[in-house]
PDB file of C-alpha atoms in Angstrom:
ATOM      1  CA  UNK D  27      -4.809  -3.967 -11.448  1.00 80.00           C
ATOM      2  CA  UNK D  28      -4.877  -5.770  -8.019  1.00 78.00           C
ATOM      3  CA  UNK D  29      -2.167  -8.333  -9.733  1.00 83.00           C
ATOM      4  CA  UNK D  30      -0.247  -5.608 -10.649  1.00 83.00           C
ATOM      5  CA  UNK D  31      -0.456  -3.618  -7.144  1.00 82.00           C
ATOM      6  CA  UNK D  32       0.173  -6.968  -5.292  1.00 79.00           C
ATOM      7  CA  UNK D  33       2.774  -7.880  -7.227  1.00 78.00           C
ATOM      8  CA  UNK D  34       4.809  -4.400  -6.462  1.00 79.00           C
ATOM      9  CA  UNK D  35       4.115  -4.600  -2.562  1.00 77.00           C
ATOM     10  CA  UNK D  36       7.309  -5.083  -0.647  1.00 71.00           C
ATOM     11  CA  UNK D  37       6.022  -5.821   2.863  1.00 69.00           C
ATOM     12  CA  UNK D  38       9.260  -3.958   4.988  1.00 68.00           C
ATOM     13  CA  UNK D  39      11.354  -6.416   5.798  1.00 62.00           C
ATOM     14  CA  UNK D  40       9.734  -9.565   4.378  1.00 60.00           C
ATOM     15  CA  UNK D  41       6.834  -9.128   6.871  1.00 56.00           C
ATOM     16  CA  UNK D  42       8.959  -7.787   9.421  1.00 55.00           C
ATOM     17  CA  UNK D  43      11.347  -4.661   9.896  1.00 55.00           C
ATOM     18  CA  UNK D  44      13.711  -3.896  11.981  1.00 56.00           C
ATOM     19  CA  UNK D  45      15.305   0.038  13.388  1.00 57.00           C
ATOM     20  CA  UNK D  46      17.101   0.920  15.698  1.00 59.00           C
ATOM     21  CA  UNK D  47      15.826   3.097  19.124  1.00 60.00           C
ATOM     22  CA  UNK D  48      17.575   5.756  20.689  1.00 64.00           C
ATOM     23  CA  UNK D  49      19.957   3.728  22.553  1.00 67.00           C
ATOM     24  CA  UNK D  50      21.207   2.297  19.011  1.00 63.00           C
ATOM     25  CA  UNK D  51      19.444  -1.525  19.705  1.00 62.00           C
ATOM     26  CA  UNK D  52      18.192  -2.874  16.777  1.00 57.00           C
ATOM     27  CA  UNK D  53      14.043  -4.111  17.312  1.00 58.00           C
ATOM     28  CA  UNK D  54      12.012  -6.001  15.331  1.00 64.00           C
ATOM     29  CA  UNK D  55       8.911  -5.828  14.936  1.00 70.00           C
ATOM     30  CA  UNK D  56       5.867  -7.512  12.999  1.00 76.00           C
ATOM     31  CA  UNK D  57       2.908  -6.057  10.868  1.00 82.00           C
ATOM     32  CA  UNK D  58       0.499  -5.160  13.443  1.00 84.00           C
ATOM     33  CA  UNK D  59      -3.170  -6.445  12.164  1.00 89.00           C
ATOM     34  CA  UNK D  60      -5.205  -4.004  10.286  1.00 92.00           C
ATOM     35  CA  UNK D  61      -6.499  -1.950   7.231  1.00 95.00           C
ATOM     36  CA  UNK D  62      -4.286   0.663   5.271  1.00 95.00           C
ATOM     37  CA  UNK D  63      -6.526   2.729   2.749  1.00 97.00           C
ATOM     38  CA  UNK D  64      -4.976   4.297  -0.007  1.00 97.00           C
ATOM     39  CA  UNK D  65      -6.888   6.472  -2.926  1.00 97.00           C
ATOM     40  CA  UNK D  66      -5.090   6.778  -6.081  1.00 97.00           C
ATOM     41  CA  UNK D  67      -6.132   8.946  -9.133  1.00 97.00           C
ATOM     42  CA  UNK D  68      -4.945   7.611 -12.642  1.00 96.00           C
ATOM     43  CA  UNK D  69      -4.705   9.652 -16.075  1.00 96.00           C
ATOM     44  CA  UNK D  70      -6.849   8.381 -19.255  1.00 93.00           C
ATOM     45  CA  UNK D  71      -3.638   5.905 -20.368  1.00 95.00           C
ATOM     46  CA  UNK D  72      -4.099   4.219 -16.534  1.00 94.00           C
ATOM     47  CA  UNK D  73      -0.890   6.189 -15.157  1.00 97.00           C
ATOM     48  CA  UNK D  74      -1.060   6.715 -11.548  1.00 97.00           C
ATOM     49  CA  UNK D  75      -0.971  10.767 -10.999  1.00 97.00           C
ATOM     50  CA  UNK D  76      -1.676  11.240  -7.356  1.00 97.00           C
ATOM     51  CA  UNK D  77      -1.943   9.208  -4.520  1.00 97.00           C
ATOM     52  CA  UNK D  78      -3.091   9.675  -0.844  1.00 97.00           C
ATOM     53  CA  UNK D  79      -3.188   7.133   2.293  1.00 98.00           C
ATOM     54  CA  UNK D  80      -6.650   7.351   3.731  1.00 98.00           C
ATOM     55  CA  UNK D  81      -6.335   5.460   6.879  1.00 97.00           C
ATOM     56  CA  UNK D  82      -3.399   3.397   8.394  1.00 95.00           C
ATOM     57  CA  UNK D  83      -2.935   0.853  11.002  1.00 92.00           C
ATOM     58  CA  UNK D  84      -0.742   2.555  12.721  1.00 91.00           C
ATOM     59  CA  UNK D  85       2.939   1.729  11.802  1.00 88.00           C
ATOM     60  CA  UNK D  86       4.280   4.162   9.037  1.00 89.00           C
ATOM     61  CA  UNK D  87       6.209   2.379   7.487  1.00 85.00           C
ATOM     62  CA  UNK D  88       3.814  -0.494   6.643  1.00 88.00           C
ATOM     63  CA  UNK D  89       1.369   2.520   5.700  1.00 92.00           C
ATOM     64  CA  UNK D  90       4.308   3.765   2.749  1.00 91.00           C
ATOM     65  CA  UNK D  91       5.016   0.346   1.601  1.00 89.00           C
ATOM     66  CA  UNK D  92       1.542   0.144   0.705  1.00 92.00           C
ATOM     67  CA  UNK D  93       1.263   3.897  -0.958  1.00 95.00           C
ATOM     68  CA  UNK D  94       5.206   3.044  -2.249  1.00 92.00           C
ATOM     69  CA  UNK D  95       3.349   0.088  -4.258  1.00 92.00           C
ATOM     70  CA  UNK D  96       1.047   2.176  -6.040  1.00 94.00           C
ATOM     71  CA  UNK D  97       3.358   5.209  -6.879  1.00 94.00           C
ATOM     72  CA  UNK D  98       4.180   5.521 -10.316  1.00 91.00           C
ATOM     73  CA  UNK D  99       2.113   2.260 -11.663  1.00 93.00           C
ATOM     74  CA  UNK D 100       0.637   2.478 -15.175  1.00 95.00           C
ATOM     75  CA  UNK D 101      -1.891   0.499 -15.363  1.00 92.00           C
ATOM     76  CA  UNK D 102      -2.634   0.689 -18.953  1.00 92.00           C
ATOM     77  CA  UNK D 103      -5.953   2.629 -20.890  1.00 92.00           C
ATOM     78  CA  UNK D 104      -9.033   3.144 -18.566  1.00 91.00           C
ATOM     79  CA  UNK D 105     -11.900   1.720 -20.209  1.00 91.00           C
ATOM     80  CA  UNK D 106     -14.768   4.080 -21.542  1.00 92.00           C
ATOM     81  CA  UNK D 107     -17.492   2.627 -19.038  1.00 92.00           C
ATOM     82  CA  UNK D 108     -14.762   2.856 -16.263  1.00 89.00           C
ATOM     83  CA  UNK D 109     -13.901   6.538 -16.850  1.00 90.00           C
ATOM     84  CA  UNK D 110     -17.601   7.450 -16.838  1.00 92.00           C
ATOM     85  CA  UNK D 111     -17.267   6.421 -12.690  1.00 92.00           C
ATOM     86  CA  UNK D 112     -14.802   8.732 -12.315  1.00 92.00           C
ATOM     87  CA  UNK D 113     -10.886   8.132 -12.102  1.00 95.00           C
ATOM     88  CA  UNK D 114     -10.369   7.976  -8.495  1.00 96.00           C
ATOM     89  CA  UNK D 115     -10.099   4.141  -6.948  1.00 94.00           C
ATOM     90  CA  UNK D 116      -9.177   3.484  -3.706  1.00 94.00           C
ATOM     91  CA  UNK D 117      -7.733   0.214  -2.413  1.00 94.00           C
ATOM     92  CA  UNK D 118      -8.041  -1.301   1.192  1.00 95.00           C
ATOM     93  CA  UNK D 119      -4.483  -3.425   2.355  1.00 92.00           C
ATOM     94  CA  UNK D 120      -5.742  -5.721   4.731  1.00 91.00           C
ATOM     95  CA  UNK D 121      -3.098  -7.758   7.550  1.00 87.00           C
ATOM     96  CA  UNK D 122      -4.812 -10.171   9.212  1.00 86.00           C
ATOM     97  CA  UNK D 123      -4.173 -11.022  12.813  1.00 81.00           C
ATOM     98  CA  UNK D 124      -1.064 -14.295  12.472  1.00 70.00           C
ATOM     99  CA  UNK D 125      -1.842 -17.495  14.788  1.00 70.00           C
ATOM    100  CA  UNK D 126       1.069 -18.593  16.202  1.00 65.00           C
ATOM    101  CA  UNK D 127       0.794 -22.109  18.172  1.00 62.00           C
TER     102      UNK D 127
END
């Protein structure tokens, strides 16, 4: 599942996105260190029904790539002992504060 999820994150703009302010200059920006928590419910055949971000670290687009790479997954049949837990999971995206020298 975590392959799956990583594998479907597109960070916004490679690690690094770009808009433009009111005066029509483009900025970049980085991924500001932090957590982005997303829950996610899943059907019985592992397809993702509902999802909802939790907590974000404070840029919102950074916060919808990560829901955006959940959205729609199927993650194939939810094991018996699995279901039993319940079918809501919840996932932590974690940036780490870059060193730059």
């Amino acid at each position: 599942m975590l392959k799956q999820i990583e594998g479907s994150f597109a960070p916004p703009g490679g690690g690094n996105y770009a808009y433009r302010d009111m005066a029509g200059t483009v900025i970049r920006e980085g991924i500001l260190p932090g957590q982005v928590k997303v829950l996610f419910m899943l059907s019985e055949s592992g397809q993702v029904l509902d999802t909802r971000l939790v907590s974000s670290q404070g840029q919102d687009v950074v916060s919808q790539a990560c829901v955006d790479s959940i959205r729609g997954q199927n993650f194939g049949k939810v094991p018996e002992e699995v279901k039993a837990q319940g079918m809501i999971f919840g996932i932590n995206f974690i940036f780490p504060m870059m060193r730059t020298r």
